[in-house]
CSV table of C-alpha atoms in Angstrom, one decimal:
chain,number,residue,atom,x,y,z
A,698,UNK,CA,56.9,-16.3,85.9
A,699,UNK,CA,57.1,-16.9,89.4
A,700,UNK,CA,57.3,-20.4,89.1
A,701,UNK,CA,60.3,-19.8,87.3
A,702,UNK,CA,61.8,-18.4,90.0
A,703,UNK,CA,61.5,-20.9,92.3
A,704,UNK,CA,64.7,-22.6,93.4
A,705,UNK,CA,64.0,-26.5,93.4
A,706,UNK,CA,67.4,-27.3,94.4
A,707,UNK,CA,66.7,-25.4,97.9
A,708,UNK,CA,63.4,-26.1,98.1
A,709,UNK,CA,63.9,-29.7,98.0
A,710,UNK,CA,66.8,-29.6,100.3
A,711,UNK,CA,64.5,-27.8,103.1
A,712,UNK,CA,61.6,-30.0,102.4
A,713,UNK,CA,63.4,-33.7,102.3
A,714,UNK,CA,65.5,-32.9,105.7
A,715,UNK,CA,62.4,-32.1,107.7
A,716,UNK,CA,60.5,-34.8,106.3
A,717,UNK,CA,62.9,-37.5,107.6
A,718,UNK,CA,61.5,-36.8,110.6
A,719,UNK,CA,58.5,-38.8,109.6
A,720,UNK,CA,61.1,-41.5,108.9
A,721,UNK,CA,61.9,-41.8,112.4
A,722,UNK,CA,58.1,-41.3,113.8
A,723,UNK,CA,56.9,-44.2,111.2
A,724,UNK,CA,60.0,-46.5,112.4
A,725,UNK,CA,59.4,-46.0,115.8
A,726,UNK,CA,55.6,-47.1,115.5
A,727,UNK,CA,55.9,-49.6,113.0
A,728,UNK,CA,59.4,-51.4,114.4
A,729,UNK,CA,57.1,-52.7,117.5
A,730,UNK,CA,55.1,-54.5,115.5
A,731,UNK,CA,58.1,-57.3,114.6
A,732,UNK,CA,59.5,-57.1,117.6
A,733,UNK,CA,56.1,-57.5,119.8
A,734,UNK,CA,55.6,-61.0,119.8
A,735,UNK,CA,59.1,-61.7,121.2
A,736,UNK,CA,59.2,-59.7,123.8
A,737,UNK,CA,55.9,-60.2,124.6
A,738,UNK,CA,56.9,-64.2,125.3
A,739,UNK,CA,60.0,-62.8,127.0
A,740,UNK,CA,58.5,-61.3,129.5
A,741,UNK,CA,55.3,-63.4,129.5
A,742,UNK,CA,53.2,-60.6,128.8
A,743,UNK,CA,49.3,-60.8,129.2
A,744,UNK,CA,47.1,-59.0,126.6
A,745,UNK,CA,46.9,-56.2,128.7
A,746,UNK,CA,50.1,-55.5,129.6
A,747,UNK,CA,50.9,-56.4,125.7
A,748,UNK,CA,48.8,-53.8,125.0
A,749,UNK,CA,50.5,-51.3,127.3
A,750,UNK,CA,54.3,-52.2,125.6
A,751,UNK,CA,52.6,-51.5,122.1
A,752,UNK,CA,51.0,-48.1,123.1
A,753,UNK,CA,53.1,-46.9,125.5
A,754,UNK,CA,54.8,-44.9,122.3
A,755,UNK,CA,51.7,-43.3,121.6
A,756,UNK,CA,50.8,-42.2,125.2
A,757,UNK,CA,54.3,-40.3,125.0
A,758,UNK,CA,53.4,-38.8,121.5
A,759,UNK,CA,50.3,-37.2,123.4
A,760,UNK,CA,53.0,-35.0,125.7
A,761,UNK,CA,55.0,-34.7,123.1
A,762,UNK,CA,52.6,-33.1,120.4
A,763,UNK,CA,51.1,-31.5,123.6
A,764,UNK,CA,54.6,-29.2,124.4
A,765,UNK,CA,55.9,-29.1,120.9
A,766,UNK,CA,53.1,-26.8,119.8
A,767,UNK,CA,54.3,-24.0,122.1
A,768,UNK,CA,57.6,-24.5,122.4
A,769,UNK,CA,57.9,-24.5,118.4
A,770,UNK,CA,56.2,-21.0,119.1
A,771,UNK,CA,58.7,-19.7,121.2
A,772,UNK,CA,62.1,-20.7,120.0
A,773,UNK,CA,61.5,-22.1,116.5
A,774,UNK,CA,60.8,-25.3,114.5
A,775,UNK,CA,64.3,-26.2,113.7
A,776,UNK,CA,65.7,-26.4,117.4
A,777,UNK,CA,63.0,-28.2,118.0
A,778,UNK,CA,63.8,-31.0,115.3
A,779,UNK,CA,67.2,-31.7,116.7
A,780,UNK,CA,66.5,-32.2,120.0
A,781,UNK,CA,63.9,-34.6,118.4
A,782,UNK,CA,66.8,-36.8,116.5
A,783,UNK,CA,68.6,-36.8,119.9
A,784,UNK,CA,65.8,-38.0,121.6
A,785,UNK,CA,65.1,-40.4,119.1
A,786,UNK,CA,68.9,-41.8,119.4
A,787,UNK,CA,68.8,-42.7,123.3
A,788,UNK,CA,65.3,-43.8,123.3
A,789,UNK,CA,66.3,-46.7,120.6
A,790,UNK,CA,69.3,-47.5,122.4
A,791,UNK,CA,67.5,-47.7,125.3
A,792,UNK,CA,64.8,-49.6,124.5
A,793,UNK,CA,67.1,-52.1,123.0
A,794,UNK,CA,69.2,-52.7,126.6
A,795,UNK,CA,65.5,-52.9,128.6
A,796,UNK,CA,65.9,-55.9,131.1
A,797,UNK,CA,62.0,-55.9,131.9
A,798,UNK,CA,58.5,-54.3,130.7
A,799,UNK,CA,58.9,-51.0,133.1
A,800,UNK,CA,62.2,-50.2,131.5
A,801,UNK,CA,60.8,-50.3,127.8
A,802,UNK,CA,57.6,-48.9,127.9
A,803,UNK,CA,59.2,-45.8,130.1
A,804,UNK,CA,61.9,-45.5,126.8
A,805,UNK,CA,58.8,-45.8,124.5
A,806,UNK,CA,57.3,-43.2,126.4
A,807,UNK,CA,60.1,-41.4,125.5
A,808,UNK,CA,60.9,-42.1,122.3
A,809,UNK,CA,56.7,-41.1,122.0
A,810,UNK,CA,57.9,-37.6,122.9
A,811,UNK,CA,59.9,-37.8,119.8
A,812,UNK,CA,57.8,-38.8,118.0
A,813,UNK,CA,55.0,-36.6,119.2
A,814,UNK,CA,57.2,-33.8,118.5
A,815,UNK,CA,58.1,-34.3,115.0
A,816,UNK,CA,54.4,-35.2,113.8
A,817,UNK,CA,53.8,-31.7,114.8
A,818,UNK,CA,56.8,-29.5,114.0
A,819,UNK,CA,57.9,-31.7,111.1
A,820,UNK,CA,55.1,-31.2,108.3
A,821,UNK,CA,54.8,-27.4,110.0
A,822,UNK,CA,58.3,-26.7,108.6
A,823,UNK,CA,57.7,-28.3,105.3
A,824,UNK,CA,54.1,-26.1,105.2
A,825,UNK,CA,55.7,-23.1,105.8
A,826,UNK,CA,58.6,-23.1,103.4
A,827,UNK,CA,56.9,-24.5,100.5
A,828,UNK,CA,55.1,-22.3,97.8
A,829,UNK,CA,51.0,-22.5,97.8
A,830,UNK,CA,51.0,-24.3,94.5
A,831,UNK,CA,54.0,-27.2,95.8
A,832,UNK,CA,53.0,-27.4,99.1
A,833,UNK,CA,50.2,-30.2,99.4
A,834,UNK,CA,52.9,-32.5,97.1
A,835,UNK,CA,55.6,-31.3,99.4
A,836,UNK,CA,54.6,-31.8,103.1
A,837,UNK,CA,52.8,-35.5,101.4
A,838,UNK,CA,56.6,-36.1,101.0
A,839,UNK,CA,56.5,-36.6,105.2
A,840,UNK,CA,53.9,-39.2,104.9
A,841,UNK,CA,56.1,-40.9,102.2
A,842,UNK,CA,58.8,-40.6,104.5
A,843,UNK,CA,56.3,-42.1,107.4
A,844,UNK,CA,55.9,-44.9,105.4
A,845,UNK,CA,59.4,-45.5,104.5
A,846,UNK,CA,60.0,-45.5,107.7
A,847,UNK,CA,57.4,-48.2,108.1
A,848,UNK,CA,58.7,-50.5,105.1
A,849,UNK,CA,62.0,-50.2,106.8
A,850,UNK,CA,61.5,-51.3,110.4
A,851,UNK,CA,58.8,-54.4,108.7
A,852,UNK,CA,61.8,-55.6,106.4
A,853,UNK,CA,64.3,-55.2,109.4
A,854,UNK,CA,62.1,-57.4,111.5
A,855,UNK,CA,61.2,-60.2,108.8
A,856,UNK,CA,65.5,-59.9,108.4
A,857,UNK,CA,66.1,-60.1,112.2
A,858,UNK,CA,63.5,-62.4,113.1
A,859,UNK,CA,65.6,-65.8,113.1
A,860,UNK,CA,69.0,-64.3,114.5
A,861,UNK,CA,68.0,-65.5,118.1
A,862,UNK,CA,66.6,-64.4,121.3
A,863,UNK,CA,67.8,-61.0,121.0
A,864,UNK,CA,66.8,-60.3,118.0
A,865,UNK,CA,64.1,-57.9,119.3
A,866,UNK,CA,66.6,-55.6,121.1
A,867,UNK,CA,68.3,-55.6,117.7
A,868,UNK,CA,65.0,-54.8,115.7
A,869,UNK,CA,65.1,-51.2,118.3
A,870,UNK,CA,69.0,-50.6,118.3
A,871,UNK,CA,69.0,-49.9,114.3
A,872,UNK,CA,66.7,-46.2,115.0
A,873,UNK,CA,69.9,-45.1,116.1
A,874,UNK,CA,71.0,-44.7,112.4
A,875,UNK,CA,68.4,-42.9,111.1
A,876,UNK,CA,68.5,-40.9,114.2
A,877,UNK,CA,72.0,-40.1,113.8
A,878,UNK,CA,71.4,-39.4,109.9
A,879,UNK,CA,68.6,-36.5,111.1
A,880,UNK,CA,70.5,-34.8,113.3
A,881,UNK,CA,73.4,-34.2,110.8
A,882,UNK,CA,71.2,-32.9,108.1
A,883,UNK,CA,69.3,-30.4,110.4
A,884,UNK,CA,72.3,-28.5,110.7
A,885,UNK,CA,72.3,-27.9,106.7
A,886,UNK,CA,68.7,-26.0,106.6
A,887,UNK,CA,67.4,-23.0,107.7
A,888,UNK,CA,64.7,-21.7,110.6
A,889,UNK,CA,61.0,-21.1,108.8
A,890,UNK,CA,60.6,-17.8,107.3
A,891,UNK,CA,57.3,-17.0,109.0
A,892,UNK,CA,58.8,-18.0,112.4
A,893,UNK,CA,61.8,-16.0,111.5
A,894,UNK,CA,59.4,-12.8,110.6
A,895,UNK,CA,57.1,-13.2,114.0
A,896,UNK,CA,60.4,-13.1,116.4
A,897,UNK,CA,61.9,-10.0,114.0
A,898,UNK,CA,64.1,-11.1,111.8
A,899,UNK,CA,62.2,-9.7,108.8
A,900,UNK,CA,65.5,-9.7,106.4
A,901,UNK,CA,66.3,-13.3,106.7
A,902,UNK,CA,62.8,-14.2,106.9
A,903,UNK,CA,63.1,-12.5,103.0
A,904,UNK,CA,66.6,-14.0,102.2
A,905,UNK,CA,65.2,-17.4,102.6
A,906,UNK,CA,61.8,-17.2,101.1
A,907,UNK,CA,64.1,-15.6,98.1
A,908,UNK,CA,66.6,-18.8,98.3
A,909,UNK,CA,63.2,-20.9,98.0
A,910,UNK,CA,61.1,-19.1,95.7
A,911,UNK,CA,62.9,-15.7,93.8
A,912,UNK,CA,62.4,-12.2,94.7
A,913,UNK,CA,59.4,-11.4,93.6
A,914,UNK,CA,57.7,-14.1,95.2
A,915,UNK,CA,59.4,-13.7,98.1
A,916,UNK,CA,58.3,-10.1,98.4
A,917,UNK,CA,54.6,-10.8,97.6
A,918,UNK,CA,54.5,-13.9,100.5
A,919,UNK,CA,56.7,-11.1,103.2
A,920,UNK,CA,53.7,-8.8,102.6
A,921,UNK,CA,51.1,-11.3,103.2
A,922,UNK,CA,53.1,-12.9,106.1
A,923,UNK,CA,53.1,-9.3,107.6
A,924,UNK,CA,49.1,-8.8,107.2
A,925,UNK,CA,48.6,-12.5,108.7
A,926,UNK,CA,51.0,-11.4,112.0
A,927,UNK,CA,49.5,-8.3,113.1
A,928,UNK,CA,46.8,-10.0,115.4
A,929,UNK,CA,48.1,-10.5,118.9
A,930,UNK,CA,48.2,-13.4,120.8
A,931,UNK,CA,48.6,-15.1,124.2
A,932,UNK,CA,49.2,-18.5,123.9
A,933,UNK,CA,46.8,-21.0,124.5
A,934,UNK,CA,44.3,-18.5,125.6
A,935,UNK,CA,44.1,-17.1,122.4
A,936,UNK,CA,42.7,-20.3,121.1
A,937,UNK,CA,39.7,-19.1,122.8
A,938,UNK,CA,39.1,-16.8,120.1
A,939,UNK,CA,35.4,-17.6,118.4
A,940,UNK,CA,37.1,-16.9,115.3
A,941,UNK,CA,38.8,-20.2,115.6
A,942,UNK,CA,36.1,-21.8,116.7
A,943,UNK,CA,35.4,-23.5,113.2
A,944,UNK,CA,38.8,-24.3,112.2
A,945,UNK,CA,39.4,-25.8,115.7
A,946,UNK,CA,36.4,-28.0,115.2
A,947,UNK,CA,37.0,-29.1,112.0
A,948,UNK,CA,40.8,-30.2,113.0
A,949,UNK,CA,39.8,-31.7,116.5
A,950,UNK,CA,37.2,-34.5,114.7
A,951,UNK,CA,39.7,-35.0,111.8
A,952,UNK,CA,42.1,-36.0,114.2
A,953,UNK,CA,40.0,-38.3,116.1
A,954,UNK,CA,38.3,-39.9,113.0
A,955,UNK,CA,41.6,-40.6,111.6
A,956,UNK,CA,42.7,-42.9,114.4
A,957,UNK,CA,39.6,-44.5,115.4
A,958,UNK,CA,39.3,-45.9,111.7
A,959,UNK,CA,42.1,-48.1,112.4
A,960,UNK,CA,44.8,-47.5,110.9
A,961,UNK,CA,47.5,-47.9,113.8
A,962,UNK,CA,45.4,-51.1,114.7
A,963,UNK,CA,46.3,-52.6,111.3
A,964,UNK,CA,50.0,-51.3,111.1
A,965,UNK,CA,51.1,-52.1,114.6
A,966,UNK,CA,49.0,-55.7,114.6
A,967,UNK,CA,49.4,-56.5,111.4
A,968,UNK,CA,51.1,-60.1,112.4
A,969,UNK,CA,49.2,-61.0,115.5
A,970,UNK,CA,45.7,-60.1,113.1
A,971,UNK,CA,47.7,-62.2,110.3
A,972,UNK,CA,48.0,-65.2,113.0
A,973,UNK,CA,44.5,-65.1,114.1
A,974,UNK,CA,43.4,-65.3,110.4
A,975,UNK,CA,45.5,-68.8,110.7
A,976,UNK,CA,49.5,-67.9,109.7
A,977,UNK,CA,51.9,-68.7,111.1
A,978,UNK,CA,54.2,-66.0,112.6
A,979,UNK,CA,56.9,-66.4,110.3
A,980,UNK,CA,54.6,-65.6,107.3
A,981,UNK,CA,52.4,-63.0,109.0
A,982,UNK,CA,55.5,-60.7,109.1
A,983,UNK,CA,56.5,-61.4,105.2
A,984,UNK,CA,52.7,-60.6,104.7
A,985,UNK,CA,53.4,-57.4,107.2
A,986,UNK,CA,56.4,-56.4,104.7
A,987,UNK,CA,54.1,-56.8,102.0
A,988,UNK,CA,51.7,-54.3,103.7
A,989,UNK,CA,54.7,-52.1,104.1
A,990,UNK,CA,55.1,-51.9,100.3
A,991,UNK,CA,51.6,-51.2,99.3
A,992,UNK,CA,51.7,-48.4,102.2
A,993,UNK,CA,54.9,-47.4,100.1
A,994,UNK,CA,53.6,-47.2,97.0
A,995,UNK,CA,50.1,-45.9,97.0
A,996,UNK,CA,51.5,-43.0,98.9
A,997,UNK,CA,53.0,-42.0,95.6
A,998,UNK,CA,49.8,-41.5,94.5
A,999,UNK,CA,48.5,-39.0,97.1
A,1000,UNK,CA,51.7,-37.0,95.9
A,1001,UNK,CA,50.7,-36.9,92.4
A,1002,UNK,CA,47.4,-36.2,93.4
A,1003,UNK,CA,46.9,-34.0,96.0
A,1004,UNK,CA,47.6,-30.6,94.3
A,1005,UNK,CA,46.1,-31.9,91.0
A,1006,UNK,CA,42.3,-32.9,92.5
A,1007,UNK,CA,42.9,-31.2,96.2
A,1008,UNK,CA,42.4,-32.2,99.7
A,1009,UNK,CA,38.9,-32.9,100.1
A,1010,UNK,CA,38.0,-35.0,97.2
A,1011,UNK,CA,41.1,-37.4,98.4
A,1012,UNK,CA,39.9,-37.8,101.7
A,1013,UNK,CA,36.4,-38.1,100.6
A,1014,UNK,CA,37.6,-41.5,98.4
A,1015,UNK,CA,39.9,-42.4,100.8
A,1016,UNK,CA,37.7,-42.8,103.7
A,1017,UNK,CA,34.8,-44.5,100.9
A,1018,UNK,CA,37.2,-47.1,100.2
A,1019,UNK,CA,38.4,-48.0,103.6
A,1020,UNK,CA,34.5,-48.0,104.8
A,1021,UNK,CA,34.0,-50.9,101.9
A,1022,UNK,CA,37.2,-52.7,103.4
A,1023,UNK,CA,36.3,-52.8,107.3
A,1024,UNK,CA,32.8,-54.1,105.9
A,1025,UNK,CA,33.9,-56.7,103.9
A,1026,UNK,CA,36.4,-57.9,106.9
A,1027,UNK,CA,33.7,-57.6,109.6
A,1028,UNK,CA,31.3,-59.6,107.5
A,1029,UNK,CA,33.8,-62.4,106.5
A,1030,UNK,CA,34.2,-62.8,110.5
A,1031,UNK,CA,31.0,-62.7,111.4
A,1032,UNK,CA,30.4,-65.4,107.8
A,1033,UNK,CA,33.2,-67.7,109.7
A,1034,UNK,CA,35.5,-66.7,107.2
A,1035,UNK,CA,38.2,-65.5,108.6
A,1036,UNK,CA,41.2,-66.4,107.5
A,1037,UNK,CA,44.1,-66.4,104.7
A,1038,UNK,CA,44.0,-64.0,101.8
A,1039,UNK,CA,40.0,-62.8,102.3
A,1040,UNK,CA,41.7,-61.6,105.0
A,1041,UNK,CA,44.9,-60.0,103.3
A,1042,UNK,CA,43.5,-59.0,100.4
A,1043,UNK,CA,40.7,-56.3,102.1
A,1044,UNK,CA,43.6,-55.6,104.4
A,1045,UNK,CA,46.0,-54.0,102.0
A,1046,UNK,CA,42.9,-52.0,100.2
A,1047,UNK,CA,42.4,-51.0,102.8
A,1048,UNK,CA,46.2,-49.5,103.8
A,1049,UNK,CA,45.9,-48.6,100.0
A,1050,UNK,CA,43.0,-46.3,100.3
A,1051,UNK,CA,44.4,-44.8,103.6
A,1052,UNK,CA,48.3,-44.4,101.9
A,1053,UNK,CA,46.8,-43.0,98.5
A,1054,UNK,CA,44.1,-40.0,100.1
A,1055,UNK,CA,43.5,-40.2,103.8
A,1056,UNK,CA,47.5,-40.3,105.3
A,1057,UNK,CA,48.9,-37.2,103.0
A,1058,UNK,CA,46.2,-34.8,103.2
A,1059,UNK,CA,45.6,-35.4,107.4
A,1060,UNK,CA,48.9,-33.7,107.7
A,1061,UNK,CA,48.9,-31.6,104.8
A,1062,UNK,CA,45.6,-29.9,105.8
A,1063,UNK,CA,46.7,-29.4,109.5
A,1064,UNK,CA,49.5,-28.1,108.7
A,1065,UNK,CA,47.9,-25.5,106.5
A,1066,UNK,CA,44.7,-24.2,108.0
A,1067,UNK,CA,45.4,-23.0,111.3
A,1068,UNK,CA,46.6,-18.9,111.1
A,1069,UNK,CA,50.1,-17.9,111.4
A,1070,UNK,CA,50.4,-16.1,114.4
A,1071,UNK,CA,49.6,-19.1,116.6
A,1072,UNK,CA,49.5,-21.9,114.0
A,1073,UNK,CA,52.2,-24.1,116.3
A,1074,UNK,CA,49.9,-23.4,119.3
A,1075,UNK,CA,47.1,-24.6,117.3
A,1076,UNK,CA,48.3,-27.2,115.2
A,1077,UNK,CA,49.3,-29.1,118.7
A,1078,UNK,CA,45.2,-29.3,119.3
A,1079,UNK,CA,44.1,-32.1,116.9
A,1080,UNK,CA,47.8,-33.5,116.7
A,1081,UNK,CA,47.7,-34.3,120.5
A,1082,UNK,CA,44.0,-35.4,119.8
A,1083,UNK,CA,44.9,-37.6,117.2
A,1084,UNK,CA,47.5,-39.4,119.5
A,1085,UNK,CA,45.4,-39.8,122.5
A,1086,UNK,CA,42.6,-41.9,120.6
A,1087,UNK,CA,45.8,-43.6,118.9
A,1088,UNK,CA,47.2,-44.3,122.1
A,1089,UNK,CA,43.6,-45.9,123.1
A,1090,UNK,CA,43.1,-47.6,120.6
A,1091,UNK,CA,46.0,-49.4,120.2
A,1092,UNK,CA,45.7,-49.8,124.1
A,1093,UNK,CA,42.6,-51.6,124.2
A,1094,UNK,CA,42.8,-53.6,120.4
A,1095,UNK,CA,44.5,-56.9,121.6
A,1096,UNK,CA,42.0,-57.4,124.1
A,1097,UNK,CA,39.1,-56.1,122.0
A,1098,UNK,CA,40.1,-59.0,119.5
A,1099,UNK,CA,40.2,-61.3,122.1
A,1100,UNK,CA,36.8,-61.1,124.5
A,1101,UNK,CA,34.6,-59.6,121.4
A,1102,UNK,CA,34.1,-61.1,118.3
A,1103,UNK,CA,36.1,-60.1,115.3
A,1104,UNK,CA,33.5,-59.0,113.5
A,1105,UNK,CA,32.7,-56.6,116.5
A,1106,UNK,CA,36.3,-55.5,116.3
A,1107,UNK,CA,35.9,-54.7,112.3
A,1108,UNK,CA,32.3,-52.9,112.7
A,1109,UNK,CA,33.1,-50.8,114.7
A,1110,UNK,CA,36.4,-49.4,113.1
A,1111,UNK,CA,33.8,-49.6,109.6
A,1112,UNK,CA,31.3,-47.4,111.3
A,1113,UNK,CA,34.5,-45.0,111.9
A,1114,UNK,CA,35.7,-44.8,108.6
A,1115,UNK,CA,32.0,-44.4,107.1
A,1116,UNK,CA,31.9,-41.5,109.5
A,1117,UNK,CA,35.5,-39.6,108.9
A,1118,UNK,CA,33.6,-39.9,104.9
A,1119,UNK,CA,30.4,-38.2,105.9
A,1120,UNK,CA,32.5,-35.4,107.9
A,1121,UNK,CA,34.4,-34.9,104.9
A,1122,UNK,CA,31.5,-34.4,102.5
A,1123,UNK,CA,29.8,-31.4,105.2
A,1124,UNK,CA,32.9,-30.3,107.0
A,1125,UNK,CA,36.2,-30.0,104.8
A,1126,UNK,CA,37.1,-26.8,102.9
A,1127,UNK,CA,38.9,-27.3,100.0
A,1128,UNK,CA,42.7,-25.5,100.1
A,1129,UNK,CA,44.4,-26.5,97.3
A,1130,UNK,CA,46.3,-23.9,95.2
A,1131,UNK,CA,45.8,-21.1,97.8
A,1132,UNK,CA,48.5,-19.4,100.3
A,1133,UNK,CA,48.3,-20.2,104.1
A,1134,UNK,CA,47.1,-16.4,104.6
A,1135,UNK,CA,44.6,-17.3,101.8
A,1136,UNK,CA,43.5,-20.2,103.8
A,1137,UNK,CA,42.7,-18.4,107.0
A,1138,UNK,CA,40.4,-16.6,105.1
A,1139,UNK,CA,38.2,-19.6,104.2
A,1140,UNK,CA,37.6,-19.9,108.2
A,1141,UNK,CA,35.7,-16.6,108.1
């Protein structure tokens, strides 16, 4: 009966405009990738300083998830989303008019804020309006939107690749759409109801969970809302609490697992690992697009799946499969094979394996397991975590690629992903089907 209730039309509406804030945070990692190698020549880049251009996104994502958690705390996820799609805006304007590698990489840092930001507040907002048994389905709708995000900025390079010297400071100039498109929507949803409720605004709190989900759901979540809120708390302090000790844990080497498995390696140097398997870089970006769409598509599947089988099984096969792809690409390198499509084809397993169980559920179960009454506070723990080691990683990868062996390179991001696998087997409760209050209980 109360699924009957539930308004889909709203419910969508809510969801879908939050989520294309994953739009902009995939564009603006992915839309460095094309536009890499040329200014890399341009301003005759060495592999570190390459590797500084690429990352220097990420190092701003790590202040940006860093404040976001608290702020979102204090005065709400919403107003916190549009100042994203501003930021967004000037930082891809910006980027596009930089005359030297200072003036980019401080607009990447930036437009890392942004994206920071979002990765946090974003799938937070989606968490919190969404009924228990929509909500893994739901909040996977942000990674979809991540990886549209993605297949956009690869096609937009591969289209803008032969239109002249400039046509990296194009590739950065068309965020500002997107951007632009964000910012509108925001203005056509509301604030969370559980933020609403924990600044005192119980009535809309229940006029919007009653928009979403009917009245007697509505009243049932208010109650449960009201139990979750009555333990105090004092910002980051609080997250001192032994009680979220486990929870804490559990998140924290999630987050780093997730990055140092690769996955940012193999979407932001997709091309330059495409040239040194021998293409040329013409075709290593149509092969990129190509990636793109598998990321695309396979995400589909986590959103069919993840509230039909749950969270930990996915991530359980997910991290199997991309453990089985890092080997067989380590060992071709270290066979002196290398090259062409036994390098593709493990590559877009793997990003098939990630998209299908691993991408989803990270940010469906962060954005679910941390308690109400500091869940911003908290959820900004393994987010900034996750976007430090990102930030290293894709730091240090062209130069890891260069002065050790490939195979090296692929080991080590296979003894990763056989790791995240074995933390998921001990370490991962299963939440699927249960309430965010009911979650906190699983922590006990």
């Amino acid at each position: 009966m109360i699924d009957k209730e539930i308004n889909i039309k709203n419910l969508l509406l809510f969801s879908l405009v939050a989520a294309i804030g994953g739009l902009l945070f995939g564009f603006d990692i992915a839309i460095v990738t094309g536009a890499g190698p040329y200014f890399t020549r341009e301003f005759e880049l060495n592999t570190i300083q390459e590797g500084w251009a690429y990352s220097s996104l990420l190092f701003g994502a790590i202040l940006g998830a860093a404040i976001a958690g608290r702020v979102t705390d204090k005065i709400g996820r919403k107003k916190i989303l549009i100042w994203v799609a501003v930021l967004f805006a000037i930082t891809s304007v910006g980027s596009a008019l930089a005359t030297n590698l200072s003036v980019l990489v401080i607009m990447r840092i930036f437009g890392g804020i942004a994206v920071g930001a979002t990765s946090t507040v974003a799938p937070m907002y989606i968490s919190e309006v969404s009924p228990s048994k929509y909500r893994g389905s739901l909040v996977s709708m942000y990674q979809l939107f991540i990886v549209t995000g993605i297949l956009i900025s690869y096609l937009i390079n591969y289209l803008l690749s032969d239109i002249g010297d400039d046509n990296w400071r194009w590739m950065f100039a068309t965020g500002i759409i997107p951007s632009i498109l964000f910012f509108v929507l925001l203005f056509l949803v509301p604030e969370t109801p559980r933020f609403l409720y924990k600044i005192g605004k119980k009535s809309l709190a229940l006029e919007i969970l009653t928009k979403v989900g009917g009245a007697r759901n509505a009243n049932i979540e208010i109650e449960q809302i009201e139990d979750s809120l009555k333990i105090s708390t004092d910002g980051f302090r609080s997250l001192f609490n032994p009680k979220l000790k486990k929870v804490l844990f559990t998140g924290f080497i999630l987050a780093i697992l997730v990055q140092l498995s690769g996955i940012n390696t193999i979407i932001d140097y997709a091309p330059k690992i495409f040239v040194t398997a021998g293409w040329e870089l013409n075709t290593g970006l149509f092969a990129t697009f190509g990636l793109g769409i598998i990321n695309f598509i396979f995400t589909w599947v986590s959103i069919w799946a993840i509230d039909k089988y749950g969270r930990r099984i996915l991530y359980i096969i997910g991290s199997a499969g991309m453990s089985v792809s890092l080997l067989f690409i380590s060992v071709a390198a270290f066979s002196g094979h290398f090259e062409g499509v036994i390098v593709l084809i493990p590559i877009f397993v793997f990003i098939a394996f990630f998209a299908s169980c691993i991408g989803p559920v990270f940010w469906t179960y962060l954005s679910e397991i941390f308690p109400n009454y500091i869940r911003g506070t908290a959820m900004s723990v393994p987010v900034f975590t996750q976007w430090i080691f990102n930030a290293v990683v894709v730091l240090i990868f062209p130069a890891m690629l260069m002065n050790l062996s490939k195979g090296i390179t692929f080991g080590i991001l296979f003894l990763m992903a056989f790791a995240q696998f074995i933390f998921a087997m001990i370490f991962m409760p299963e939440t699927k089907g249960k309430s965010l209050e009911e979650i906190e209980e699983l922590w006990k």
